[in-house]
Coordinates of C-alpha atoms in Angstrom, one line a residue:
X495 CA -46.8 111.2 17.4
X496 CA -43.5 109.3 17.1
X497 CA -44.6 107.0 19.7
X498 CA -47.8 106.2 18.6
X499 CA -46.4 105.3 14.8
X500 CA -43.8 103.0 16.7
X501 CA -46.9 101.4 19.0
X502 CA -49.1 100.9 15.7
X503 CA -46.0 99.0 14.0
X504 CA -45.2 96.9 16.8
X505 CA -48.7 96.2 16.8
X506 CA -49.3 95.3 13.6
X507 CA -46.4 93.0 13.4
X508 CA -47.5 91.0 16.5
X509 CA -50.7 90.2 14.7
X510 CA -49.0 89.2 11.6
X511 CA -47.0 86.9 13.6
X512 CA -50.0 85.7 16.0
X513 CA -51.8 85.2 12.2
X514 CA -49.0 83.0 10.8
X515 CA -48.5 81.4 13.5
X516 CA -52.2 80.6 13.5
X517 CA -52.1 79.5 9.7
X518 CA -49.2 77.2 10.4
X519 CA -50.9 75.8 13.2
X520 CA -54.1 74.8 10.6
X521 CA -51.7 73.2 8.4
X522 CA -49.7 71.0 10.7
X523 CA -53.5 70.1 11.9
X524 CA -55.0 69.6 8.3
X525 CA -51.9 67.4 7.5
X526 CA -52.0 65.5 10.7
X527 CA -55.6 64.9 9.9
X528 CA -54.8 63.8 6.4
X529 CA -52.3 61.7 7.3
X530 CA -54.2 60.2 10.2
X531 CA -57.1 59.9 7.7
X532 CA -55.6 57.7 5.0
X533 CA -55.2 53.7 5.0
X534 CA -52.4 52.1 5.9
X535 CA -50.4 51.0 3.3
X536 CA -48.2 47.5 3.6
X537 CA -45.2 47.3 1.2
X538 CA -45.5 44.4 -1.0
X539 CA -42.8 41.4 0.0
X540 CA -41.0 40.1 -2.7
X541 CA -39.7 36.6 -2.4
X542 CA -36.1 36.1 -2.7
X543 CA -34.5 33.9 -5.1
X544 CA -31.2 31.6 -4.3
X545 CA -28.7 31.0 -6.8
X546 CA -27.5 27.3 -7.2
X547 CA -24.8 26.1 -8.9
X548 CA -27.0 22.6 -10.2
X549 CA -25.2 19.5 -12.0
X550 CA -27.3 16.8 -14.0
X551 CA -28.0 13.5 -12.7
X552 CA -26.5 10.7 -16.2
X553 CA -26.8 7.0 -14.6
X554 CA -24.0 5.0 -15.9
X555 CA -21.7 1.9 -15.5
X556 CA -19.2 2.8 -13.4
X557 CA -15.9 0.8 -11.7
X558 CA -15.3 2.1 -8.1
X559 CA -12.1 2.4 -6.5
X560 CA -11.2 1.4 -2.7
X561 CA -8.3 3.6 -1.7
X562 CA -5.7 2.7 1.5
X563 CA -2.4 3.2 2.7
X564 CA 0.2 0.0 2.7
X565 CA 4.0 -0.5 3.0
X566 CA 5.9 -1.8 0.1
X567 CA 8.2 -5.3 1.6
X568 CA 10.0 -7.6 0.1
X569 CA 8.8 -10.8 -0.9
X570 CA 12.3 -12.7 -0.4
X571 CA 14.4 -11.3 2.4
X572 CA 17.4 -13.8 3.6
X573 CA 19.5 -13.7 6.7
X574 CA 23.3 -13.9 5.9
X575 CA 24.7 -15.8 9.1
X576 CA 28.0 -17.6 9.7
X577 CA 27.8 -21.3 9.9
X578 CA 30.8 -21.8 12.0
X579 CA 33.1 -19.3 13.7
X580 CA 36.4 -17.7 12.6
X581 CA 37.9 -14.7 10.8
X582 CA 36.6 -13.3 7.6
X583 CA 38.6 -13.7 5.2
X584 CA 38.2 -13.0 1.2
X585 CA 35.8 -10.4 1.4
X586 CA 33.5 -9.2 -2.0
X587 CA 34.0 -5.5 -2.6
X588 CA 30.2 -5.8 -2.6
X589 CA 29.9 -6.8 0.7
X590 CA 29.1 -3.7 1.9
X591 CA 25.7 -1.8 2.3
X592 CA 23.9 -1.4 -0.5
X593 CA 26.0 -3.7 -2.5
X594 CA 24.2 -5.9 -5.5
X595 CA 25.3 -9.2 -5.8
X596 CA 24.7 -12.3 -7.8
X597 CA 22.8 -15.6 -7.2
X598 CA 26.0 -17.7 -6.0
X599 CA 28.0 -15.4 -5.9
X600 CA 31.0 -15.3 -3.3
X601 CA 30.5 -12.9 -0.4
X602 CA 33.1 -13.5 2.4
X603 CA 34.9 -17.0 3.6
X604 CA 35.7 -17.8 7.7
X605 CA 39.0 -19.1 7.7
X606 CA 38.8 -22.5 6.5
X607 CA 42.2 -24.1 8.3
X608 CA 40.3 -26.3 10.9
X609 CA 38.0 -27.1 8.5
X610 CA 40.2 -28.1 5.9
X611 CA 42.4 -30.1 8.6
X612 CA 39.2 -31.9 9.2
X613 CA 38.5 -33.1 5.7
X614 CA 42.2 -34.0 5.6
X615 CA 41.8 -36.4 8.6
X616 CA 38.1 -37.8 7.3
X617 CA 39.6 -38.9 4.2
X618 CA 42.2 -40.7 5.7
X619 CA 40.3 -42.3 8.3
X620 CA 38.3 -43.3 5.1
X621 CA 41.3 -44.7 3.0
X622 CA 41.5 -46.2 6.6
X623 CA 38.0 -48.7 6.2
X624 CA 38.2 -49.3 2.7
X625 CA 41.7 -50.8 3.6
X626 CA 40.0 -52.6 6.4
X627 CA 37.1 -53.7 4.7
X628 CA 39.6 -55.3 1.6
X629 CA 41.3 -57.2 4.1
X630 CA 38.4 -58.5 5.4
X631 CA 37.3 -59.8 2.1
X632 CA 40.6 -61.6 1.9
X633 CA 40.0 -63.1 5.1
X634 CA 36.6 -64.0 4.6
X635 CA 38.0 -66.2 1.3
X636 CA 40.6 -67.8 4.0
X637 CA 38.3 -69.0 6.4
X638 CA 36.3 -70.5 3.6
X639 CA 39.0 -72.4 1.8
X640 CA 39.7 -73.8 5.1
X641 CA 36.4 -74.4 6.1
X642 CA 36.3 -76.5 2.5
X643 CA 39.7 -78.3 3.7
X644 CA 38.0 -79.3 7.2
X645 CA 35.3 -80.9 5.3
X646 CA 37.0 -82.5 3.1
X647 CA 39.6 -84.4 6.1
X648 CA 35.9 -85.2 7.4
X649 CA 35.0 -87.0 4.3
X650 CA 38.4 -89.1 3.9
X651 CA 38.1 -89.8 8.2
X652 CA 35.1 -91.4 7.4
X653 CA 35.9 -93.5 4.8
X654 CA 38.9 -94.7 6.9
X655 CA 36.4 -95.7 9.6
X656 CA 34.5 -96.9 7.0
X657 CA 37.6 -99.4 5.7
X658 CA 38.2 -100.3 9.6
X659 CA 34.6 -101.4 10.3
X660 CA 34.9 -103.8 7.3
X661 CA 38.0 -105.2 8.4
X662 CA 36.7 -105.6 11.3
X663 CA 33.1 -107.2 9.9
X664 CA 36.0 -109.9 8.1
X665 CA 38.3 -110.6 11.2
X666 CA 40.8 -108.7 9.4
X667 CA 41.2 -105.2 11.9
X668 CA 41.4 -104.9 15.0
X669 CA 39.0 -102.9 17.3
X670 CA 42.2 -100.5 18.1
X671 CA 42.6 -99.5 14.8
X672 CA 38.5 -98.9 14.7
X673 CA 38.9 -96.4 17.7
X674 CA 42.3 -94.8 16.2
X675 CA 39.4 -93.7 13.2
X676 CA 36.9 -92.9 15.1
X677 CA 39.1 -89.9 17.1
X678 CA 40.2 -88.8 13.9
X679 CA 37.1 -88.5 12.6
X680 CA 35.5 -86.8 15.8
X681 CA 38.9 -84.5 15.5
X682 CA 38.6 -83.4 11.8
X683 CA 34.5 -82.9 12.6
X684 CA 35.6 -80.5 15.7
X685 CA 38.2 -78.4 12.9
X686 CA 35.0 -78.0 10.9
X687 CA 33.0 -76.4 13.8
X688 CA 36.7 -73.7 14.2
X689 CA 36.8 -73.2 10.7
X690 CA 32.8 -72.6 10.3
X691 CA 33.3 -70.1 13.6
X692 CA 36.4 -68.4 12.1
X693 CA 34.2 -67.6 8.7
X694 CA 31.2 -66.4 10.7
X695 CA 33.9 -63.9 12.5
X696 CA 35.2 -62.8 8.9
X697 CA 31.6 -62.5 7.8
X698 CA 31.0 -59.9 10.8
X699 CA 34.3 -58.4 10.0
X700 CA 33.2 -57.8 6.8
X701 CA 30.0 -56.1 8.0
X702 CA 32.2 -53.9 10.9
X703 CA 34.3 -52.8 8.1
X704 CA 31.6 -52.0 6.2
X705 CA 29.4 -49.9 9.0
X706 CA 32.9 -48.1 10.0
X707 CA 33.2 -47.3 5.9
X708 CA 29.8 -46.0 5.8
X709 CA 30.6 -43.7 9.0
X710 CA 33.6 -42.7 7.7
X711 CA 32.2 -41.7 4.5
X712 CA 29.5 -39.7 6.7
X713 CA 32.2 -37.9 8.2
X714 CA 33.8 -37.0 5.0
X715 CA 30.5 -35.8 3.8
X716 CA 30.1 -33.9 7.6
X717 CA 33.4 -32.3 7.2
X718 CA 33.1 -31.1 3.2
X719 CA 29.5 -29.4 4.5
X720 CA 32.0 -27.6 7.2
X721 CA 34.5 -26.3 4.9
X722 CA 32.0 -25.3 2.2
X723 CA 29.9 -23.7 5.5
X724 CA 33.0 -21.3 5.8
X725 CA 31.7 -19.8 2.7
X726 CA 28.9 -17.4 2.7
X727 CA 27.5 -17.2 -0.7
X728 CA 24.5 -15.1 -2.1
X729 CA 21.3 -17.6 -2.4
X730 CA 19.4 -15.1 -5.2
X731 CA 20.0 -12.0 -7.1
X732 CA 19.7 -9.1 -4.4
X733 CA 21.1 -6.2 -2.5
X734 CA 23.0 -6.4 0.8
X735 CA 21.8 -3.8 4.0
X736 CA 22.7 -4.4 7.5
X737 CA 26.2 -5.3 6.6
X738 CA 27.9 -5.1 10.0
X739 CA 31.1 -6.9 9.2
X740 CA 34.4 -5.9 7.5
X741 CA 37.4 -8.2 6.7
X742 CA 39.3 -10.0 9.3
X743 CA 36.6 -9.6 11.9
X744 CA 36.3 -12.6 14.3
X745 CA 32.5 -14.0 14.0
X746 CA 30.7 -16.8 16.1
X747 CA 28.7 -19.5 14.9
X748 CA 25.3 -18.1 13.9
X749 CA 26.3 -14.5 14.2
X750 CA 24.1 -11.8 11.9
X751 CA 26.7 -10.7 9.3
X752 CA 24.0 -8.9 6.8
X753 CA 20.4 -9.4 4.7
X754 CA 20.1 -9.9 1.2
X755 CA 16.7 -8.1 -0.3
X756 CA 15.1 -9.0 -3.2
X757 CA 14.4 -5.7 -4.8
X758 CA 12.6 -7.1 -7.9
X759 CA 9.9 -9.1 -6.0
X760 CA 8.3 -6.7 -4.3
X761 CA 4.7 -6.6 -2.8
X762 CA 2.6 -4.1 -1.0
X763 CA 1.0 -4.5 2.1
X764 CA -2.8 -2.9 3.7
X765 CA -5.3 -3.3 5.8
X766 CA -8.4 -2.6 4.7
X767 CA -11.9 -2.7 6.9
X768 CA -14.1 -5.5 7.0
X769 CA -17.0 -4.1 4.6
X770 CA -14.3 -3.3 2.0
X771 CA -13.0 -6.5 2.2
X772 CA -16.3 -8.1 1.5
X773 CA -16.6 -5.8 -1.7
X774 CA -13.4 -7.7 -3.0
X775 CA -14.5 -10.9 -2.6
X776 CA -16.4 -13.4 -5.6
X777 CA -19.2 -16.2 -5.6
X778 CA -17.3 -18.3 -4.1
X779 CA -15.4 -16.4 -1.1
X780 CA -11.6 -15.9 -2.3
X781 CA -10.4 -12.9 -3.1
X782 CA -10.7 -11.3 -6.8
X783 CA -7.7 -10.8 -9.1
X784 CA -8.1 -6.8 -8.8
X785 CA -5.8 -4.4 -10.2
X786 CA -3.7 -2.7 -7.7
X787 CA -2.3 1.0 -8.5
X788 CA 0.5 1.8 -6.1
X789 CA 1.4 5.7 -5.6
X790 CA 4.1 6.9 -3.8
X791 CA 4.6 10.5 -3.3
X792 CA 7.9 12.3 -3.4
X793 CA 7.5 16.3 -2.7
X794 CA 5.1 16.0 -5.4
X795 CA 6.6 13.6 -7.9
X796 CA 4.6 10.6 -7.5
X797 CA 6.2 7.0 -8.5
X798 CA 3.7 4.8 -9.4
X799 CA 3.5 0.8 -10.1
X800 CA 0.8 -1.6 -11.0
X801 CA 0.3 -4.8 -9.7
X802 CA -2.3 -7.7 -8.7
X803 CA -4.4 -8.4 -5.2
X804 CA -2.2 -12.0 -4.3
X805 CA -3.5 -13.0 -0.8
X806 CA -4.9 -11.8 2.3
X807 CA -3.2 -12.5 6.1
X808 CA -4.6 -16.0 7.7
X809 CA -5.7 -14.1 11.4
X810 CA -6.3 -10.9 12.5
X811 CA -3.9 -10.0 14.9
X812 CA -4.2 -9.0 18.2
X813 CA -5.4 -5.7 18.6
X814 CA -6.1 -4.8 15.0
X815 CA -9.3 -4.3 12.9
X816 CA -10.2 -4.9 9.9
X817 CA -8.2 -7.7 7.1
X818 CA -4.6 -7.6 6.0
X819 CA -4.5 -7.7 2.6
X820 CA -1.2 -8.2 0.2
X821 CA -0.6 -7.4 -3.9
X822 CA 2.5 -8.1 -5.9
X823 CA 3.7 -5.3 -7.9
X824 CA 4.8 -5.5 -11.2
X825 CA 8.6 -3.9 -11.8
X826 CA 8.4 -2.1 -9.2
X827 CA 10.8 0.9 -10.4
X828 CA 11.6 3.4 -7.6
X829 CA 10.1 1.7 -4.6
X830 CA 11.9 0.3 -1.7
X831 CA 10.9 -1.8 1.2
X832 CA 9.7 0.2 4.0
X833 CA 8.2 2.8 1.6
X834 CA 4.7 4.2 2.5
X835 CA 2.6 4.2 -0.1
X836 CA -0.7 4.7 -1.2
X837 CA -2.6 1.8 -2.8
X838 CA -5.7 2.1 -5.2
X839 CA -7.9 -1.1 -6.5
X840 CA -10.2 -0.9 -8.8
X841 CA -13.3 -3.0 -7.2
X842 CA -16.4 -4.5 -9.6
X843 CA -18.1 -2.5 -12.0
X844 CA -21.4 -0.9 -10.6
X845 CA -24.5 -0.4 -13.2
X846 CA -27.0 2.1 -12.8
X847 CA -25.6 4.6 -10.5
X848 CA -24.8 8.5 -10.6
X849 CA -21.5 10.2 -9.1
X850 CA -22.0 13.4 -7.5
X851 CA -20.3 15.6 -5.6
X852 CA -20.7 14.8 -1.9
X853 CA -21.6 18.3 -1.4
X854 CA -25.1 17.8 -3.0
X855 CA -26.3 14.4 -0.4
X856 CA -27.0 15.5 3.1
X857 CA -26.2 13.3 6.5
X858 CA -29.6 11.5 5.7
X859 CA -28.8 10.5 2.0
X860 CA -31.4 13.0 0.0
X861 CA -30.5 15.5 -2.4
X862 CA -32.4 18.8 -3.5
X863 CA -33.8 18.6 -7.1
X864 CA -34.8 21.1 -9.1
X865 CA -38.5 20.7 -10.2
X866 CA -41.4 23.1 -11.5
X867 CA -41.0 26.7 -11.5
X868 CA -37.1 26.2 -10.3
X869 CA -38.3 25.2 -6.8
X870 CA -36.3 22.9 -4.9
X871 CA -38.0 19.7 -3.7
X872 CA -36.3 16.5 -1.1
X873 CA -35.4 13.4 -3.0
X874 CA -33.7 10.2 -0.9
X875 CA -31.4 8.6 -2.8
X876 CA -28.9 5.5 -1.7
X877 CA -25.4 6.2 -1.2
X878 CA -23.2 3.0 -2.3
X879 CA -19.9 4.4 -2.7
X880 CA -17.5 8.0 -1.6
X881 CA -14.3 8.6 -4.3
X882 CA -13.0 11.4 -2.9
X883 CA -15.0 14.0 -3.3
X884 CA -17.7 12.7 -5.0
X885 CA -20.2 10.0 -4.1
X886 CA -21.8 7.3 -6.5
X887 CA -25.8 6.8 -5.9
X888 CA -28.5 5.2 -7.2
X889 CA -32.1 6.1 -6.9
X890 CA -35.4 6.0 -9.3
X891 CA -36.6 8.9 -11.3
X892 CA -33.4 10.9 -11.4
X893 CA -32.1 10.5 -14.8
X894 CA -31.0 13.7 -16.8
X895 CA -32.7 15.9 -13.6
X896 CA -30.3 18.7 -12.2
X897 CA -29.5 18.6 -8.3
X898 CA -27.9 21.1 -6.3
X899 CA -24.3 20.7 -6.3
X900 CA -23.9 22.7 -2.8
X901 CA -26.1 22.3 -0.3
X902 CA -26.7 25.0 2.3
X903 CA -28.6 25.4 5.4
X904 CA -30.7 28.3 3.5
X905 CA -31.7 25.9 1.0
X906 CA -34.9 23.4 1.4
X907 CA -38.0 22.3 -0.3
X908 CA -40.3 24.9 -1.8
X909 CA -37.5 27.6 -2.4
X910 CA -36.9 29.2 -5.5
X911 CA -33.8 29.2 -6.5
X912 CA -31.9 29.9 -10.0
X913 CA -30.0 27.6 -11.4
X914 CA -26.4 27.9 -12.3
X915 CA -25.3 25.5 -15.0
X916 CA -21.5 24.9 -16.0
X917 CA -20.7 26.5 -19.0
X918 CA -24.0 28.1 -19.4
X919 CA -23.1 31.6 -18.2
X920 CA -21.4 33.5 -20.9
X921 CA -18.1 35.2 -20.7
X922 CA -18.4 38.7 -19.8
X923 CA -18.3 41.2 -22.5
X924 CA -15.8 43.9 -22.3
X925 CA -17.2 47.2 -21.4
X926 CA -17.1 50.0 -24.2
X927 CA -14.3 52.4 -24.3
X928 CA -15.0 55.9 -25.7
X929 CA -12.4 58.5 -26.4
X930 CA -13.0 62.0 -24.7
X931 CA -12.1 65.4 -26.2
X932 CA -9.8 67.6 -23.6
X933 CA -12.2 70.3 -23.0
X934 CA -15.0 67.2 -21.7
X935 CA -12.1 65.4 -20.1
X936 CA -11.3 68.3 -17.7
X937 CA -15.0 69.1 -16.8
X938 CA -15.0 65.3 -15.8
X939 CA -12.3 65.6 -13.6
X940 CA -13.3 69.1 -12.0
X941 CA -16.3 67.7 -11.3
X942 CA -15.0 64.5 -9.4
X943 CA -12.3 66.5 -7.6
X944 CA -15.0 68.8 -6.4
X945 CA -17.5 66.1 -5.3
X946 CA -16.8 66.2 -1.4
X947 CA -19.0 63.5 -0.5
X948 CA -17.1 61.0 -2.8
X949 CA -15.3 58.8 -0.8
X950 CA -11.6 59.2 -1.4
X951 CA -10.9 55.8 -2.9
X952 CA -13.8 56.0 -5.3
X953 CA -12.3 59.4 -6.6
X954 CA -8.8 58.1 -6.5
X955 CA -10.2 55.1 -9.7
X956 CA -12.1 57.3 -11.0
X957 CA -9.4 60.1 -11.8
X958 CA -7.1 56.9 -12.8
X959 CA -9.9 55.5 -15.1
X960 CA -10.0 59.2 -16.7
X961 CA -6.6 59.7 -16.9
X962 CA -6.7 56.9 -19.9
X963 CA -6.5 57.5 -23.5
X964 CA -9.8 55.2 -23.3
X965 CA -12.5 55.5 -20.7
X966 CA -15.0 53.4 -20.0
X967 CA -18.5 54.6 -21.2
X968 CA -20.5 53.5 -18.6
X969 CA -18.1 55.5 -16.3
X970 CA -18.6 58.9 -18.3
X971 CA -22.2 58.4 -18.6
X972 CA -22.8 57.9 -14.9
X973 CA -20.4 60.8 -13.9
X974 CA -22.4 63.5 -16.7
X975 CA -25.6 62.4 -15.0
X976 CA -24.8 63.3 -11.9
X977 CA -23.0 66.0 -13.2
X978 CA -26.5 67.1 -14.8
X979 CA -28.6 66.7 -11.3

């Protein structure tokens, strides 16, 4: 009997479980069925939106700017070179490097003994011709006076011949007495021709003295250049460098002793290319008077100085590119020859263009505008100029439309994007703080500290943000309604 009531339960729970197993069995076919039975169903794509930051397009007059990098020189740069050899002697205490001196001023004198003996010895040889040319005049008055005596023993020999040949013509002379004439005569005509020679010889004395005068006054004049070439003298206002000399240094003729810089006439020198050259030319082909801005940067404290574009360089020069240009600065306060600067001209003004930044033209000059339903659409526009980061166009149709400041790869025509205008997004709002009661406080925090699948940094600002006098409401209204699932 025991047996058969354990046979009979066994039995009956085998067919329970054969029947549930059978009525699972419907249901995982009915669903299958279902399932297999109904359409599919294709989730709806939503198209996704970009945000732009978008600037507006204003056409204006506007002056571009050519930058470039120069070096500042100086426009007068002298030499300072002995004339003649020696030791230095009376040297300025600003003859040293660095040292300002005056226009004419005294900077250091080669000893001036043989020079000085040499004037000495011109100036008597000069005392020397005008004494020789004196005496010549005296002699040269002489020989005249006795050229005039000659002539006039001439003049009485010939009347005496005169007298004889009459006597003679009466039968009172004799032909003796003719002949006795005649010799004198021929004799006082032959101290004529001496005294005529011994004038033209005191005539070319006088002009020997004179030449010999004239090159003795040339070497006067030779040796006073000498002894004021022992002198070296400042030519202009300037300061010394180079100085290589101290007193009492033996020099050579010619030798380097320093160079005097003009530190107030100062110009800037650049090359430029040869399309920015032709930018800075007129009508006519010279250059333009343009305003030159010259920046020089000292660990961030920049010196600056304006001046004028003056000239440009006459060739090329081997191996170079491009066109040298030069611009005199006006005081030029801070800058010294040699600096490297950074030079800035402001080239003609240009109407009708737009500046942009050079974010929003691509590599084949179009920009993306903004047109109906904030899709983007491919404008070309010309690109005449780059400042910096921004880039001046001009094109047709633009005016007061937004382009995209920031082009991206993800970004062409057709896409929706929203725009982002400066200043049109509003500050933030600061969130609202609520004050919690102790009791609600510590269910709050029981409740985070229990939440295991928190991660540990996101319960770590949220027990701070609780731990406040204040707490943000959003925060508590999130943390309840989770609290409340």
């Amino acid at each position: 009997m025991r047996f058969l009531r354990k046979s009979l339960l066994g039995l009956f729970l085998l067919s329970l479980t054969l029947g549930l197993l059978a009525y699972a069995g419907v249901l995982v076919r009915d669903a299958v069925q279902a399932r297999m039975d109904q359409e599919p169903r294709v989730p709806t794509a939503r198209e996704r939106v970009f945000a732009v930051n978008v600037v507006p397009v204003a056409f204006e007059t506007v002056v571009p700017e050519l930058s470039a990098f120069g070096e500042v020189q100086s426009r007068r740069t002298l030499e300072l070179r002995a004339a003649v050899g020696g030791a230095l002697l009376d040297l300025a205490p600003e003859f040293v490097e660095g040292g300002r001196v005056e226009a004419g001023q005294l900077l250091a004198r080669v000893d001036p003994a043989d020079a000085e003996a040499a004037l000495a010895r011109a100036e008597s040889d000069l005392l020397d011709a005008q004494a020789e040319q004196r005496e010549a005049e005296r002699a040269i008055g002489l020989a005249r006076d006795e050229l005039t005596a000659a002539q006039d023993q001439v003049a009485l020999r010939e009347n005496a011949l005169k007298r004889q040949n009459d006597l003679v013509a009466r039968n009172v002379g004799t032909a003796a007495a003719v002949e006795d004439a005649e010799l004198a005569l021929s004799s006082a005509r032959q101290a004529v021709l001496t005294r005529r020679q011994a004038v033209a010889t005191a005539e070319a004395r006088i002009d020997q003295a004179a030449t010999q005068l004239k090159r003795m006054e040339i070497a006067l004049d030779e040796a006073g250049r000498r002894l004021a070439d022992t002198e070296i003298r400042a030519q202009f206002t300037g300061t010394l460098s180079e100085v290589t000399v101290v007193a009492g240094r033996l020099v050579s003729a010619n030798e380097k002793l320093a160079s005097l810089v003009d530190l107030q006439d100062l110009e800037v020198a650049f090359r430029v290319s040869t399309q920015q050259y032709v930018r800075l030319l007129d009508e006519t082909g010279g250059l333009r008077p343009a305003q030159v801005s010259v920046t020089l940067d000292v660990f961030g404290t920049n010196i600056t100085a304006q001046g004028a574009l003056s000239r440009e360089g006459a060739a090329v020069g081997e191996g170079q590119t491009g066109r040298l240009l030069f611009a005199s600065l006006d005081r030029p306060r801070g800058f010294k020859p040699g600096d490297f600067v950074t030079v800035t001209l402001r080239e003609a003004a240009l109407e009708g263009v737009a500046r942009l930044p050079a974010t929003a033209v691509d590599a084949s000059g179009s920009v993306l505008l903004v047109g109906e339903e904030d899709r983007l659409e491919v404008v070309p526009v010309t690109v005449l100029r780059r400042q910096g980061d921004d880039v001046l166009i001009r094109a047709e149709g633009l005016n007061g439309r937004e382009v995209v400041a920031e082009r991206t790869p993800l970004l062409g025509a057709g896409i929706k994007v929203k725009p982002l205008r400066a200043g049109g997004a509003a500050a933030p709002e600061a969130p609202a703080m609520v004050e919690l009661t102790e009791e609600r406080r510590a269910k709050l925090v029981a409740f985070v500290e229990g939440n295991t699948r928190m991660p540990q940094e996101a319960k770590t600002r949220l027990l701070a943000q609780l731990a406040q006098p204040q707490v943000p409401a959003q925060t508590v209204e999130r943390i309840e309604s989770r609290m409340g699932g």
